[in-house]
């Protein structure tokens, strides 16, 4: 089950193996979310590995949200958190420029695809929040304030989708772009407003459709697309 | 740095703390990718935790691709793998229907946003690959074959972007949808071809532009969008 995809594969350790075996064991022995799992010692025996190896492997699964330890109930199987691993490594100092660029592309792709999900799910409350942000933008004095409001505006678009995976992914990604992408400063230079502004996007959300929104978003991101490729 | 976002927060263990402290330590002490790291014992002392706790925390970071152990050089800092954690938990039996649905929405968003990245990056080789798939589709006999070719077609679109994060993400996600989404069977019922076919999409890639492609993709996914919301 471990995806080694495009990674440089380093040597597989005992713990890597035990980690995979544990996952297989839980899935194939018919455990369901919420079930109490066998104790550490039993698992070590079932897999034929040492206690210290099983402890490391369990610690990894715990990090991924796949197991949890509860008072009186012991170790139980929980639904893993799809973003747990990623949330731990989004540190600009640890990621290469290339990776940051690729992540930024993912963000652009997602926002180009948001439109379809916004129209059926937007509420009056969302419109009010967007209008509030536009109001603040009109009075923002510094570049830092504008950058913050830009993030707030785009975060709100994600919130409208009601998709918790995407909402959290965007929250995790935003701070790394602030530090990681040199060219971002370019975007916020005075005299370089995007063709389509946040105001335009909100108007299109009110009176347009998903196709209009996609096209407007494309123009809003014009500078990003120019600077990226 | 740990993002606890929308997760149910369980108790923070010593290992959770040590894991976060280790990351901070590596970043703030100025270590760079490729640097040799202090030994386990030194780290345990620096953080004031036991050897077994530091070993678990290091094992987690190793799982995330943040450290690696090399012959003669010992433990070194490596660029983490953004998808390492996620690749380990995409097991349909462990994920709720709700999570699968949300991940499927992410997939739809991404593909709605692919267009912008396809036109500048597509090569003659990609066109040949797409044509080959269309040829195979014309002769596919079984539903299983068509599903496989459908995956192959969409995977190829991701490949054209040249973005390794997104390519691998799609590869990881595809198998889980085969099992996890009940309604998928609906899509492959005879007599239900999408308005816009793979053939149409390839023609638009040849002779159209990103805006045409977005609109075509929307129609290609018509049934998905209907069945989802």
CSV table of C-alpha atoms in Angstrom, one decimal:
chain,number,residue,atom,x,y,z
A,1,UNK,CA,0.0,0.0,0.0
A,2,UNK,CA,2.9,2.4,0.5
A,3,UNK,CA,3.1,4.6,-2.5
A,4,UNK,CA,6.7,5.1,-3.4
A,5,UNK,CA,5.8,6.9,-6.6
A,6,UNK,CA,8.3,9.5,-7.7
A,7,UNK,CA,10.2,9.5,-4.4
A,8,UNK,CA,13.8,8.7,-4.1
A,9,UNK,CA,13.5,5.4,-2.3
A,10,UNK,CA,15.8,4.9,0.6
A,11,UNK,CA,16.3,1.6,2.3
A,12,UNK,CA,13.2,0.1,3.8
A,13,UNK,CA,13.6,-0.3,7.6
A,14,UNK,CA,12.0,-2.8,9.9
A,15,UNK,CA,9.7,-0.1,11.1
A,16,UNK,CA,8.6,0.7,7.5
A,17,UNK,CA,7.7,-2.9,7.1
A,18,UNK,CA,6.0,-3.2,10.4
A,19,UNK,CA,4.0,0.0,9.7
A,20,UNK,CA,2.7,-1.4,6.4
A,21,UNK,CA,2.0,-4.8,8.0
A,22,UNK,CA,0.0,-3.2,10.8
A,23,UNK,CA,-2.2,-1.3,8.3
A,24,UNK,CA,-2.8,-4.5,6.4
A,25,UNK,CA,-3.5,-6.4,9.6
A,26,UNK,CA,-6.1,-3.9,10.7
A,27,UNK,CA,-7.8,-3.8,7.3
A,28,UNK,CA,-7.7,-7.5,6.6
A,29,UNK,CA,-8.6,-8.7,10.0
A,30,UNK,CA,-11.8,-6.9,9.6
A,31,UNK,CA,-11.3,-4.1,12.2
A,32,UNK,CA,-13.6,-1.1,11.7
A,33,UNK,CA,-13.3,2.5,12.7
A,34,UNK,CA,-14.0,2.7,16.5
A,35,UNK,CA,-12.9,-0.8,17.3
A,36,UNK,CA,-10.5,-1.5,20.1
A,37,UNK,CA,-7.2,-2.9,18.8
A,38,UNK,CA,-5.0,-5.6,20.2
A,39,UNK,CA,-2.4,-4.5,22.7
A,40,UNK,CA,1.2,-3.6,21.7
A,41,UNK,CA,2.6,-6.9,22.9
A,42,UNK,CA,0.0,-9.0,21.0
A,43,UNK,CA,0.7,-7.0,17.8
A,44,UNK,CA,4.4,-7.4,18.2
A,45,UNK,CA,3.9,-11.2,18.5
A,46,UNK,CA,1.4,-11.4,15.6
A,47,UNK,CA,3.9,-9.6,13.3
A,48,UNK,CA,7.0,-11.2,14.7
A,49,UNK,CA,8.8,-8.0,15.5
A,50,UNK,CA,10.3,-6.4,18.6
A,51,UNK,CA,8.3,-4.2,21.0
A,52,UNK,CA,10.4,-1.2,20.1
A,53,UNK,CA,9.7,-1.7,16.3
A,54,UNK,CA,6.0,-2.1,16.9
A,55,UNK,CA,6.0,1.0,19.2
A,56,UNK,CA,7.6,3.1,16.4
A,57,UNK,CA,5.2,1.9,13.8
A,58,UNK,CA,2.2,2.5,16.1
A,59,UNK,CA,3.5,6.0,16.8
A,60,UNK,CA,3.6,6.7,13.0
A,61,UNK,CA,0.0,5.5,12.6
A,62,UNK,CA,-1.0,7.6,15.6
A,63,UNK,CA,0.6,10.6,13.9
A,64,UNK,CA,-1.5,9.9,10.8
A,65,UNK,CA,-4.7,9.8,12.9
A,66,UNK,CA,-5.2,6.1,12.2
A,67,UNK,CA,-5.1,5.1,15.9
A,68,UNK,CA,-5.8,6.8,19.1
A,69,UNK,CA,-5.4,5.9,22.7
A,70,UNK,CA,-8.5,6.4,24.9
A,71,UNK,CA,-8.8,6.2,28.6
A,72,UNK,CA,-10.1,2.8,29.8
A,73,UNK,CA,-10.7,1.6,26.2
A,74,UNK,CA,-7.0,1.4,25.1
A,75,UNK,CA,-6.0,1.7,21.5
A,76,UNK,CA,-8.7,2.2,19.0
A,77,UNK,CA,-8.9,2.4,15.2
A,78,UNK,CA,-9.8,5.9,14.0
A,79,UNK,CA,-10.4,7.4,10.6
A,80,UNK,CA,-7.1,8.7,9.4
A,81,UNK,CA,-6.6,12.4,8.8
A,82,UNK,CA,-5.8,12.9,5.1
A,83,UNK,CA,-3.8,16.0,5.7
A,84,UNK,CA,-2.0,15.1,8.9
A,85,UNK,CA,1.3,14.2,7.2
A,86,UNK,CA,1.3,17.2,4.9
A,87,UNK,CA,0.5,19.6,7.7
A,88,UNK,CA,3.7,18.7,9.4
A,89,UNK,CA,6.1,19.4,6.5
A,90,UNK,CA,4.8,22.6,5.0
A,91,UNK,CA,7.8,24.6,6.3
A,92,UNK,CA,9.3,26.8,3.6
A,93,UNK,CA,12.8,26.4,4.9
A,94,UNK,CA,12.5,22.6,4.4
A,95,UNK,CA,11.0,22.7,0.9
A,96,UNK,CA,12.8,23.5,-2.3
A,97,UNK,CA,11.8,26.3,-4.6
A,98,UNK,CA,10.7,23.7,-7.1
A,99,UNK,CA,8.3,22.1,-4.6
A,100,UNK,CA,6.9,25.5,-3.6
A,101,UNK,CA,6.3,26.3,-7.2
A,102,UNK,CA,4.5,23.0,-7.8
A,103,UNK,CA,2.3,23.5,-4.7
A,104,UNK,CA,1.5,27.0,-5.9
A,105,UNK,CA,0.4,25.5,-9.2
A,106,UNK,CA,-1.9,23.1,-7.3
A,107,UNK,CA,-3.4,26.1,-5.6
A,108,UNK,CA,-4.0,27.9,-9.0
A,109,UNK,CA,-5.6,24.7,-10.4
A,110,UNK,CA,-7.9,24.4,-7.5
A,111,UNK,CA,-9.1,28.0,-7.6
A,112,UNK,CA,-9.6,27.7,-11.4
A,113,UNK,CA,-11.9,24.8,-10.5
A,114,UNK,CA,-13.7,26.4,-7.6
A,115,UNK,CA,-16.5,28.0,-9.6
A,116,UNK,CA,-18.6,24.9,-10.0
A,117,UNK,CA,-18.8,24.4,-6.3
A,118,UNK,CA,-19.5,28.0,-5.3
A,119,UNK,CA,-22.8,28.7,-7.0
A,120,UNK,CA,-24.8,25.9,-5.4
A,121,UNK,CA,-23.2,26.4,-2.0
A,122,UNK,CA,-22.9,30.2,-1.4
A,123,UNK,CA,-25.0,31.7,1.3
A,124,UNK,CA,-26.0,35.3,2.3
A,125,UNK,CA,-23.5,35.1,5.1
A,126,UNK,CA,-20.7,34.3,2.7
A,127,UNK,CA,-21.7,37.3,0.6
A,128,UNK,CA,-21.6,39.5,3.7
A,129,UNK,CA,-18.2,38.2,4.6
A,130,UNK,CA,-16.9,38.9,1.1
A,131,UNK,CA,-18.3,42.4,1.2
A,132,UNK,CA,-16.7,43.1,4.5
A,133,UNK,CA,-13.3,42.1,3.1
A,134,UNK,CA,-13.9,44.4,0.0
A,135,UNK,CA,-14.7,47.2,2.5
A,136,UNK,CA,-11.5,46.6,4.4
A,137,UNK,CA,-9.5,46.5,1.2
A,138,UNK,CA,-10.8,49.9,0.2
A,139,UNK,CA,-9.2,51.3,3.3
A,140,UNK,CA,-6.1,49.2,3.6
A,141,UNK,CA,-3.0,51.3,4.0
A,142,UNK,CA,0.0,49.0,3.8
A,143,UNK,CA,1.1,46.2,1.5
A,144,UNK,CA,1.0,43.8,4.5
A,145,UNK,CA,-2.6,44.7,5.1
A,146,UNK,CA,-3.5,44.1,1.4
A,147,UNK,CA,-1.7,40.7,1.4
A,148,UNK,CA,-3.6,39.7,4.5
A,149,UNK,CA,-6.9,40.7,3.0
A,150,UNK,CA,-6.0,38.9,-0.2
A,151,UNK,CA,-5.5,35.7,1.7
A,152,UNK,CA,-8.7,36.3,3.6
A,153,UNK,CA,-10.6,36.8,0.4
A,154,UNK,CA,-9.4,33.6,-1.3
A,155,UNK,CA,-9.8,31.7,2.0
A,156,UNK,CA,-13.4,32.7,2.0
A,157,UNK,CA,-13.9,31.3,-1.5
A,158,UNK,CA,-12.6,28.0,-0.3
A,159,UNK,CA,-14.9,28.1,2.7
A,160,UNK,CA,-17.9,28.5,0.4
A,161,UNK,CA,-17.2,25.1,-1.1
A,162,UNK,CA,-17.9,23.6,2.4
A,163,UNK,CA,-15.3,21.0,1.6
A,164,UNK,CA,-13.2,20.6,4.8
A,165,UNK,CA,-10.3,18.9,3.0
A,166,UNK,CA,-9.8,21.8,0.6
A,167,UNK,CA,-10.5,24.5,3.2
A,168,UNK,CA,-7.7,23.1,5.4
A,169,UNK,CA,-5.4,22.5,2.6
A,170,UNK,CA,-5.6,26.1,1.6
A,171,UNK,CA,-5.1,27.3,5.2
A,172,UNK,CA,-2.0,25.1,5.4
A,173,UNK,CA,-0.5,26.3,2.1
A,174,UNK,CA,-1.0,30.1,2.4
A,175,UNK,CA,1.7,30.9,4.9
A,176,UNK,CA,4.4,29.0,3.0
A,177,UNK,CA,3.8,31.0,-0.2
A,178,UNK,CA,4.4,34.3,1.7
A,179,UNK,CA,8.0,33.3,2.3
A,180,UNK,CA,8.7,30.9,-0.5
A,181,UNK,CA,7.9,32.6,-3.7
A,182,UNK,CA,10.2,35.4,-4.6
A,183,UNK,CA,8.0,36.8,-7.3
A,184,UNK,CA,5.0,37.4,-5.0
A,185,UNK,CA,6.4,40.8,-4.2
A,186,UNK,CA,5.9,41.6,-7.8
A,187,UNK,CA,2.2,41.0,-7.6
A,188,UNK,CA,1.7,43.6,-4.9
A,189,UNK,CA,3.7,46.4,-6.5
A,190,UNK,CA,1.6,49.5,-6.7
A,191,UNK,CA,0.2,50.1,-10.2
A,192,UNK,CA,-0.2,46.4,-10.9
A,193,UNK,CA,-3.8,45.7,-10.1
A,194,UNK,CA,-5.2,42.5,-11.7
A,195,UNK,CA,-7.6,43.0,-14.7
A,196,UNK,CA,-10.3,41.4,-12.7
A,197,UNK,CA,-10.4,42.5,-9.1
A,198,UNK,CA,-12.0,40.9,-6.0
A,199,UNK,CA,-14.9,43.3,-6.5
A,200,UNK,CA,-15.5,41.9,-9.9
A,201,UNK,CA,-15.3,38.4,-8.7
A,202,UNK,CA,-18.0,39.1,-6.0
A,203,UNK,CA,-20.2,40.7,-8.6
A,204,UNK,CA,-19.9,37.7,-10.8
A,205,UNK,CA,-20.7,35.4,-7.9
A,206,UNK,CA,-23.9,37.5,-7.4
A,207,UNK,CA,-25.0,37.8,-11.0
A,208,UNK,CA,-23.0,35.4,-13.1
A,209,UNK,CA,-22.5,31.7,-13.5
A,210,UNK,CA,-19.7,29.2,-13.0
A,211,UNK,CA,-18.4,29.7,-16.6
A,212,UNK,CA,-18.2,33.5,-16.0
A,213,UNK,CA,-16.4,32.9,-12.7
A,214,UNK,CA,-13.8,30.6,-14.3
A,215,UNK,CA,-13.0,33.1,-16.9
A,216,UNK,CA,-12.8,35.9,-14.4
A,217,UNK,CA,-10.6,33.9,-12.1
A,218,UNK,CA,-8.3,33.2,-15.1
A,219,UNK,CA,-7.9,37.0,-15.6
A,220,UNK,CA,-7.6,37.6,-11.9
A,221,UNK,CA,-4.6,35.2,-11.9
A,222,UNK,CA,-3.2,36.6,-15.1
A,223,UNK,CA,0.0,37.8,-13.5
A,224,UNK,CA,0.5,34.5,-11.6
A,225,UNK,CA,0.2,32.6,-14.8
A,226,UNK,CA,2.6,34.9,-16.6
A,227,UNK,CA,5.1,34.7,-13.8
A,228,UNK,CA,4.9,31.0,-13.3
A,229,UNK,CA,5.5,29.6,-16.8
B,1,UNK,CA,3.7,24.4,13.3
B,2,UNK,CA,1.4,21.4,13.7
B,3,UNK,CA,-1.9,22.1,12.1
B,4,UNK,CA,-4.7,20.8,14.2
B,5,UNK,CA,-7.3,22.5,12.0
B,6,UNK,CA,-10.5,20.7,11.8
B,7,UNK,CA,-9.3,17.6,13.5
B,8,UNK,CA,-10.7,16.1,16.6
B,9,UNK,CA,-7.7,16.8,18.9
B,10,UNK,CA,-6.7,13.9,21.0
B,11,UNK,CA,-4.3,14.2,23.9
B,12,UNK,CA,-0.9,15.5,22.9
B,13,UNK,CA,1.7,12.8,23.8
B,14,UNK,CA,5.4,13.3,24.7
B,15,UNK,CA,6.2,12.0,21.2
B,16,UNK,CA,3.9,14.6,19.5
B,17,UNK,CA,5.8,17.3,21.4
B,18,UNK,CA,9.2,15.9,20.7
B,19,UNK,CA,8.3,15.5,17.0
B,20,UNK,CA,7.4,19.2,16.8
B,21,UNK,CA,10.4,20.3,18.9
B,22,UNK,CA,12.7,18.3,16.6
B,23,UNK,CA,11.3,20.1,13.5
B,24,UNK,CA,11.8,23.4,15.2
B,25,UNK,CA,15.3,22.5,16.3
B,26,UNK,CA,16.3,21.5,12.7
B,27,UNK,CA,14.8,24.7,11.2
B,28,UNK,CA,16.0,27.1,13.9
B,29,UNK,CA,19.5,25.8,14.4
B,30,UNK,CA,20.1,26.6,10.8
B,31,UNK,CA,20.4,23.0,9.4
B,32,UNK,CA,19.9,22.8,5.6
B,33,UNK,CA,18.8,20.0,3.3
B,34,UNK,CA,21.7,17.6,3.0
B,35,UNK,CA,23.3,18.4,6.4
B,36,UNK,CA,24.2,15.7,8.8
B,37,UNK,CA,22.2,15.8,12.0
B,38,UNK,CA,23.2,15.3,15.6
B,39,UNK,CA,23.0,11.7,16.9
B,40,UNK,CA,19.9,10.4,18.6
B,41,UNK,CA,21.5,10.6,22.0
B,42,UNK,CA,22.5,14.3,21.5
B,43,UNK,CA,19.0,15.1,20.3
B,44,UNK,CA,17.5,13.4,23.3
B,45,UNK,CA,19.7,15.4,25.6
B,46,UNK,CA,19.1,18.7,23.8
B,47,UNK,CA,15.3,18.2,24.0
B,48,UNK,CA,15.3,16.7,27.5
B,49,UNK,CA,13.4,13.6,26.5
B,50,UNK,CA,14.1,9.9,26.7
B,51,UNK,CA,15.8,7.9,24.0
B,52,UNK,CA,12.7,5.9,23.3
B,53,UNK,CA,10.6,9.1,22.8
B,54,UNK,CA,13.3,10.6,20.5
B,55,UNK,CA,13.4,7.4,18.5
B,56,UNK,CA,9.7,7.4,17.9
B,57,UNK,CA,9.7,11.1,16.9
B,58,UNK,CA,12.6,10.5,14.5
B,59,UNK,CA,10.8,7.5,13.1
B,60,UNK,CA,7.9,9.8,12.3
B,61,UNK,CA,10.1,12.4,10.6
B,62,UNK,CA,11.7,9.6,8.6
B,63,UNK,CA,8.3,8.5,7.5
B,64,UNK,CA,7.6,12.0,6.3
B,65,UNK,CA,10.9,12.0,4.3
B,66,UNK,CA,12.4,14.7,6.4
B,67,UNK,CA,15.3,12.7,7.6
B,68,UNK,CA,17.2,9.8,6.1
B,69,UNK,CA,19.9,7.5,7.4
B,70,UNK,CA,22.9,7.1,5.0
B,71,UNK,CA,25.8,4.7,5.3
B,72,UNK,CA,28.8,6.3,6.9
B,73,UNK,CA,27.2,9.8,7.0
B,74,UNK,CA,24.6,9.0,9.6
B,75,UNK,CA,21.3,10.8,9.8
B,76,UNK,CA,20.8,13.7,7.3
B,77,UNK,CA,18.1,16.3,6.8
B,78,UNK,CA,16.2,15.7,3.5
B,79,UNK,CA,13.5,17.5,1.7
B,80,UNK,CA,10.2,16.1,3.0
B,81,UNK,CA,7.9,14.3,0.7
B,82,UNK,CA,4.6,16.4,0.6
B,83,UNK,CA,2.5,13.3,-0.1
B,84,UNK,CA,4.2,10.7,2.1
B,85,UNK,CA,1.6,10.9,4.8
B,86,UNK,CA,-1.4,10.9,2.5
B,87,UNK,CA,-0.1,8.0,0.5
B,88,UNK,CA,-0.2,5.9,3.6
B,89,UNK,CA,-3.8,6.4,4.5
B,90,UNK,CA,-5.7,6.3,1.2
B,91,UNK,CA,-7.3,3.0,2.0
B,92,UNK,CA,-11.0,3.0,1.2
B,93,UNK,CA,-11.9,0.7,4.1
B,94,UNK,CA,-10.4,3.2,6.6
B,95,UNK,CA,-12.0,6.3,5.1
B,96,UNK,CA,-15.6,7.4,5.6
B,97,UNK,CA,-18.0,7.9,2.6
B,98,UNK,CA,-17.9,11.6,3.5
B,99,UNK,CA,-14.1,11.8,3.2
B,100,UNK,CA,-14.2,9.9,-0.1
B,101,UNK,CA,-16.8,12.3,-1.4
B,102,UNK,CA,-14.7,15.3,-0.4
B,103,UNK,CA,-11.6,13.9,-2.0
B,104,UNK,CA,-13.6,13.2,-5.1
B,105,UNK,CA,-14.6,16.8,-5.1
B,106,UNK,CA,-11.0,17.8,-4.9
B,107,UNK,CA,-10.3,15.7,-8.0
B,108,UNK,CA,-13.1,17.4,-9.9
B,109,UNK,CA,-11.8,20.9,-8.9
B,110,UNK,CA,-8.3,20.0,-10.0
B,111,UNK,CA,-9.4,18.7,-13.4
B,112,UNK,CA,-11.6,21.7,-13.9
B,113,UNK,CA,-8.4,23.8,-13.4
B,114,UNK,CA,-6.1,21.7,-15.5
B,115,UNK,CA,-6.8,23.5,-18.8
B,116,UNK,CA,-4.5,26.4,-18.1
B,117,UNK,CA,-1.5,24.1,-17.6
B,118,UNK,CA,-2.2,21.8,-20.6
B,119,UNK,CA,-1.8,24.1,-23.5
B,120,UNK,CA,1.6,25.4,-22.8
B,121,UNK,CA,3.0,22.0,-21.8
B,122,UNK,CA,1.5,19.4,-24.1
B,123,UNK,CA,3.9,17.7,-26.5
B,124,UNK,CA,3.5,15.5,-29.6
B,125,UNK,CA,4.2,12.5,-27.4
B,126,UNK,CA,1.2,13.3,-25.2
B,127,UNK,CA,-1.1,13.6,-28.2
B,128,UNK,CA,0.1,10.2,-29.4
B,129,UNK,CA,-0.6,8.7,-26.0
B,130,UNK,CA,-4.1,10.2,-25.9
B,131,UNK,CA,-4.8,8.9,-29.4
B,132,UNK,CA,-3.7,5.4,-28.4
B,133,UNK,CA,-6.1,5.5,-25.5
B,134,UNK,CA,-8.9,6.6,-27.7
B,135,UNK,CA,-8.1,3.8,-30.1
B,136,UNK,CA,-8.2,1.3,-27.2
B,137,UNK,CA,-11.5,2.7,-26.0
B,138,UNK,CA,-13.0,2.2,-29.4
B,139,UNK,CA,-12.3,-1.6,-29.1
B,140,UNK,CA,-12.9,-2.0,-25.4
B,141,UNK,CA,-15.3,-4.8,-24.7
B,142,UNK,CA,-16.0,-4.8,-21.0
B,143,UNK,CA,-17.0,-2.2,-18.4
B,144,UNK,CA,-13.8,-3.0,-16.5
B,145,UNK,CA,-11.7,-2.2,-19.6
B,146,UNK,CA,-13.5,1.1,-20.1
B,147,UNK,CA,-13.0,2.1,-16.5
B,148,UNK,CA,-9.3,1.3,-16.8
B,149,UNK,CA,-9.0,3.4,-19.9
B,150,UNK,CA,-10.9,6.2,-18.3
B,151,UNK,CA,-8.3,6.3,-15.6
B,152,UNK,CA,-5.5,6.1,-18.1
B,153,UNK,CA,-7.0,9.0,-20.1
B,154,UNK,CA,-7.4,11.3,-17.1
B,155,UNK,CA,-4.0,10.3,-15.7
B,156,UNK,CA,-2.5,11.4,-19.0
B,157,UNK,CA,-4.0,14.8,-18.6
B,158,UNK,CA,-2.3,15.2,-15.2
B,159,UNK,CA,1.0,14.0,-16.7
B,160,UNK,CA,0.8,16.8,-19.3
B,161,UNK,CA,1.0,19.4,-16.5
B,162,UNK,CA,4.4,18.1,-15.6
B,163,UNK,CA,3.6,18.8,-12.0
B,164,UNK,CA,4.9,15.8,-10.0
B,165,UNK,CA,2.8,16.7,-6.9
B,166,UNK,CA,-0.4,16.6,-8.9
B,167,UNK,CA,0.5,13.6,-11.0
B,168,UNK,CA,1.2,11.5,-7.9
B,169,UNK,CA,-1.8,12.8,-6.0
B,170,UNK,CA,-4.0,11.7,-8.9
B,171,UNK,CA,-2.4,8.2,-9.0
B,172,UNK,CA,-2.9,7.8,-5.3
B,173,UNK,CA,-6.5,8.8,-5.4
B,174,UNK,CA,-7.8,6.9,-8.4
B,175,UNK,CA,-7.9,3.4,-6.9
B,176,UNK,CA,-9.8,4.5,-3.8
B,177,UNK,CA,-12.6,5.9,-5.9
B,178,UNK,CA,-13.1,2.6,-7.6
B,179,UNK,CA,-14.2,1.1,-4.4
B,180,UNK,CA,-15.5,4.0,-2.4
B,181,UNK,CA,-18.1,5.7,-4.5
B,182,UNK,CA,-21.3,3.7,-4.9
B,183,UNK,CA,-22.6,5.9,-7.6
B,184,UNK,CA,-19.7,5.4,-9.9
B,185,UNK,CA,-21.4,2.3,-11.4
B,186,UNK,CA,-24.1,4.7,-12.6
B,187,UNK,CA,-21.7,6.5,-14.7
B,188,UNK,CA,-20.6,3.5,-16.7
B,189,UNK,CA,-24.1,2.2,-17.4
B,190,UNK,CA,-24.6,1.6,-21.1
B,191,UNK,CA,-26.5,4.3,-22.9
B,192,UNK,CA,-25.0,7.0,-20.6
B,193,UNK,CA,-22.1,8.5,-22.5
B,194,UNK,CA,-21.1,12.0,-21.4
B,195,UNK,CA,-22.1,14.9,-23.6
B,196,UNK,CA,-18.4,15.6,-24.2
B,197,UNK,CA,-16.3,12.5,-24.8
B,198,UNK,CA,-12.6,11.9,-24.4
B,199,UNK,CA,-12.4,12.2,-28.2
B,200,UNK,CA,-13.9,15.7,-28.0
B,201,UNK,CA,-11.5,16.7,-25.2
B,202,UNK,CA,-8.5,15.7,-27.4
B,203,UNK,CA,-9.8,17.6,-30.3
B,204,UNK,CA,-10.2,20.7,-28.1
B,205,UNK,CA,-6.7,20.2,-26.9
B,206,UNK,CA,-5.5,20.2,-30.5
B,207,UNK,CA,-7.6,23.0,-31.9
B,208,UNK,CA,-9.1,25.0,-28.9
B,209,UNK,CA,-7.9,27.0,-26.0
B,210,UNK,CA,-8.0,26.7,-22.2
B,211,UNK,CA,-11.4,28.4,-21.9
B,212,UNK,CA,-12.9,25.8,-24.4
B,213,UNK,CA,-11.3,23.0,-22.5
B,214,UNK,CA,-12.7,24.2,-19.2
B,215,UNK,CA,-16.2,24.3,-20.6
B,216,UNK,CA,-15.8,20.9,-22.3
B,217,UNK,CA,-14.5,19.4,-19.0
B,218,UNK,CA,-17.5,20.8,-17.2
B,219,UNK,CA,-19.7,19.0,-19.7
B,220,UNK,CA,-17.6,15.8,-19.6
B,221,UNK,CA,-18.2,15.8,-15.8
B,222,UNK,CA,-21.9,16.7,-16.1
B,223,UNK,CA,-23.0,13.4,-14.5
B,224,UNK,CA,-20.5,13.7,-11.7
B,225,UNK,CA,-21.7,17.1,-10.8
B,226,UNK,CA,-25.3,16.0,-10.9
B,227,UNK,CA,-24.7,13.0,-8.8
B,228,UNK,CA,-22.5,14.8,-6.3
B,229,UNK,CA,-24.6,17.7,-5.1
